Amino acid sequence: MHEDWRRDLPLLAAPDIQADAVDGMRKRLAELLEDPALLARYRTAMDGQAVGRMVPSLPYIDGTHVHPHLRVRLTTAAPCWRSARTW
């Protein structure tokens, strides 16, 4: 399925070829959106690939820090929704 979306776009092609490419993408997208398992397939494909995000909700500390230029970044990966990958 990835090859459907990773093709080069015919940006410099004739207008009729560009129109055919857009029409093909439109038809393929309509087919994919009819799949009731689309979100489950997306979740499976993206499982564990999300990068951690900084959450700036650290506890309040009053006073001077020991190292005022020290920066802390807390991140975590997304949980895995399945036990093993099947490639």
Coordinates of N, CA and C in Angstrom, one line a residue:
M1 N 0.8 -1.2 0.0 CA 0.0 0.0 0.0 C 0.9 1.3 0.0
H2 N 2.0 1.2 0.6 CA 2.9 2.4 0.7 C 3.3 2.9 -0.7
E3 N 3.5 2.0 -1.6 CA 3.9 2.4 -2.9 C 2.9 3.3 -3.6
D4 N 1.6 3.2 -3.2 CA 0.6 4.0 -3.8 C 0.8 5.5 -3.5
W5 N 1.4 5.8 -2.3 CA 1.5 7.1 -1.9 C 2.9 7.7 -2.0
R6 N 3.9 6.8 -2.3 CA 5.3 7.2 -2.4 C 5.7 7.5 -3.8
R7 N 4.8 7.4 -4.8 CA 5.2 7.6 -6.2 C 5.5 9.1 -6.4
D8 N 6.4 9.4 -7.3 CA 6.6 10.8 -7.6 C 5.4 11.4 -8.3
L9 N 5.1 12.6 -7.9 CA 4.0 13.3 -8.6 C 4.4 13.9 -9.9
P10 N 3.6 13.8 -10.9 CA 3.9 14.3 -12.2 C 3.8 15.8 -12.3
L11 N 4.6 16.5 -11.5 CA 4.5 18.0 -11.5 C 4.9 18.7 -12.8
L12 N 5.7 18.1 -13.6 CA 6.1 18.7 -14.8 C 5.5 18.1 -16.0
A13 N 4.6 17.1 -15.8 CA 3.9 16.4 -16.9 C 2.8 17.3 -17.5
A14 N 2.3 16.8 -18.6 CA 1.2 17.5 -19.3 C -0.1 17.5 -18.4
P15 N -0.9 18.5 -18.5 CA -2.1 18.6 -17.7 C -3.0 17.3 -17.6
D16 N -3.1 16.6 -18.8 CA -3.9 15.4 -18.8 C -3.3 14.3 -17.9
I17 N -2.0 14.2 -17.9 CA -1.3 13.2 -17.1 C -1.4 13.6 -15.6
Q18 N -1.3 14.9 -15.3 CA -1.5 15.3 -13.9 C -2.9 15.0 -13.4
A19 N -3.9 15.3 -14.3 CA -5.3 15.0 -14.0 C -5.5 13.5 -13.7
D20 N -4.9 12.7 -14.5 CA -5.1 11.2 -14.3 C -4.4 10.8 -13.0
A21 N -3.3 11.4 -12.6 CA -2.7 11.1 -11.3 C -3.5 11.5 -10.2
V22 N -4.1 12.7 -10.2 CA -5.0 13.1 -9.2 C -6.2 12.3 -9.1
D23 N -6.8 11.9 -10.2 CA -8.0 11.0 -10.2 C -7.6 9.7 -9.6
G24 N -6.5 9.1 -9.9 CA -6.1 7.9 -9.4 C -5.9 7.9 -7.9
M25 N -5.3 9.0 -7.4 CA -5.2 9.2 -5.9 C -6.5 9.3 -5.2
R26 N -7.4 10.1 -5.9 CA -8.8 10.3 -5.3 C -9.5 8.9 -5.2
K27 N -9.4 8.1 -6.2 CA -10.1 6.8 -6.2 C -9.5 5.9 -5.2
R28 N -8.1 5.9 -5.1 CA -7.5 5.0 -4.1 C -7.8 5.5 -2.7
L29 N -7.8 6.7 -2.4 CA -8.2 7.3 -1.1 C -9.6 6.9 -0.7
A30 N -10.5 7.0 -1.7 CA -11.9 6.6 -1.5 C -12.0 5.1 -1.1
E31 N -11.2 4.3 -1.8 CA -11.2 2.8 -1.4 C -10.7 2.6 0.0
L32 N -9.7 3.3 0.3 CA -9.1 3.1 1.7 C -10.0 3.6 2.8
L33 N -10.7 4.7 2.5 CA -11.7 5.2 3.5 C -12.9 4.3 3.7
E34 N -13.2 3.4 2.8 CA -14.3 2.5 3.0 C -13.9 1.3 3.9
D35 N -12.7 1.2 4.2 CA -12.2 0.0 5.0 C -12.6 0.3 6.5
P36 N -13.4 -0.5 7.1 CA -13.8 -0.2 8.5 C -12.6 -0.5 9.5
A37 N -11.6 -1.2 9.1 CA -10.5 -1.4 9.9 C -9.3 -0.4 9.7
L38 N -9.6 0.7 9.0 CA -8.6 1.6 8.6 C -7.8 2.2 9.8
L39 N -8.6 2.6 10.9 CA -7.9 3.2 12.0 C -7.1 2.1 12.8
A40 N -7.6 0.9 12.9 CA -6.9 -0.2 13.5 C -5.6 -0.5 12.8
R41 N -5.7 -0.5 11.4 CA -4.4 -0.7 10.6 C -3.5 0.4 10.8
Y42 N -4.0 1.6 10.9 CA -3.1 2.8 11.1 C -2.4 2.7 12.5
R43 N -3.2 2.4 13.5 CA -2.6 2.2 14.8 C -1.5 1.1 14.9
T44 N -1.8 0.0 14.2 CA -0.8 -1.0 14.1 C 0.5 -0.6 13.4
A45 N 0.3 0.1 12.3 CA 1.5 0.6 11.5 C 2.3 1.6 12.3
M46 N 1.7 2.4 13.1 CA 2.4 3.5 13.8 C 2.8 3.1 15.2
D47 N 2.5 1.8 15.6 CA 2.7 1.3 17.0 C 4.2 1.6 17.4
G48 N 4.3 2.3 18.5 CA 5.7 2.5 19.0 C 6.5 3.5 18.3
Q49 N 6.0 4.1 17.3 CA 6.9 5.0 16.5 C 6.7 6.5 16.9
A50 N 5.8 6.8 17.8 CA 5.6 8.2 18.3 C 6.8 8.6 19.1
V51 N 7.3 9.8 18.9 CA 8.4 10.3 19.7 C 7.8 10.9 21.0
G52 N 8.7 10.9 22.0 CA 8.3 11.4 23.3 C 8.1 12.9 23.1
R53 N 7.2 13.5 24.0 CA 7.0 14.9 23.9 C 7.3 15.5 25.3
M54 N 7.9 16.6 25.3 CA 8.2 17.3 26.6 C 6.9 17.8 27.2
V55 N 6.8 17.5 28.5 CA 5.6 18.0 29.2 C 6.1 18.9 30.3
P56 N 5.9 20.2 30.1 CA 6.5 21.2 31.0 C 5.6 21.3 32.3
S57 N 5.3 20.2 32.9 CA 4.5 20.3 34.2 C 5.3 19.7 35.3
L58 N 6.5 20.2 35.5 CA 7.4 19.7 36.6 C 6.9 20.4 37.9
P59 N 7.2 19.8 39.0 CA 6.8 20.4 40.3 C 7.4 21.8 40.5
Y60 N 6.7 22.6 41.1 CA 7.2 24.0 41.4 C 8.3 23.9 42.5
I61 N 9.4 24.6 42.2 CA 10.6 24.6 43.2 C 10.8 26.1 43.5
D62 N 10.7 26.4 44.7 CA 11.0 27.8 45.1 C 12.5 27.9 45.5
G63 N 13.1 29.0 45.1 CA 14.5 29.2 45.5 C 15.4 29.1 44.3
T64 N 16.7 29.1 44.6 CA 17.7 29.0 43.6 C 18.1 27.6 43.3
H65 N 18.2 27.2 42.0 CA 18.6 25.9 41.6 C 20.1 25.8 41.8
V66 N 20.6 24.6 42.1 CA 22.0 24.3 42.2 C 22.7 24.6 40.9
H67 N 22.2 24.2 39.8 CA 22.8 24.5 38.5 C 21.7 25.2 37.6
P68 N 21.8 26.6 37.7 CA 20.7 27.3 37.0 C 20.7 27.1 35.5
H69 N 21.8 26.6 34.8 CA 21.8 26.4 33.4 C 21.5 25.0 33.0
L70 N 21.2 24.2 34.0 CA 20.9 22.8 33.7 C 19.5 22.7 33.2
R71 N 19.3 21.9 32.1 CA 18.0 21.7 31.5 C 17.7 20.2 31.6
V72 N 16.4 20.0 31.9 CA 15.9 18.6 31.9 C 14.9 18.4 30.9
R73 N 15.0 17.3 30.2 CA 13.9 17.0 29.2 C 13.4 15.6 29.5
L74 N 12.2 15.5 29.8 CA 11.6 14.2 30.1 C 10.8 13.8 28.9
T75 N 11.1 12.6 28.3 CA 10.4 12.1 27.2 C 10.1 10.6 27.4
T76 N 9.1 10.1 26.7 CA 8.8 8.7 26.8 C 8.2 8.3 25.4
A77 N 8.5 7.1 25.1 CA 7.9 6.6 23.8 C 6.5 6.2 24.0
A78 N 5.8 6.1 22.9 CA 4.4 5.6 23.0 C 4.4 4.1 23.4
P79 N 3.3 3.7 24.0 CA 3.3 2.3 24.4 C 3.0 1.4 23.2
C80 N 3.5 0.2 23.2 CA 3.2 -0.7 22.1 C 1.9 -1.4 22.3
W81 N 1.1 -1.4 21.3 CA -0.2 -2.0 21.4 C -0.3 -3.5 21.1
R82 N 0.8 -4.0 20.6 CA 0.9 -5.4 20.3 C 2.2 -6.0 20.8
S83 N 2.3 -7.2 21.0 CA 3.5 -7.8 21.7 C 4.6 -8.0 20.8
A84 N 4.4 -8.3 19.5 CA 5.5 -8.5 18.6 C 5.2 -8.0 17.2
R85 N 6.2 -7.5 16.5 CA 6.0 -7.0 15.2 C 6.1 -8.2 14.2
T86 N 5.3 -8.1 13.2 CA 5.3 -9.1 12.1 C 5.6 -8.4 10.8
W87 N 6.8 -8.4 10.4 CA 7.3 -7.8 9.2 C 7.3 -8.7 8.1

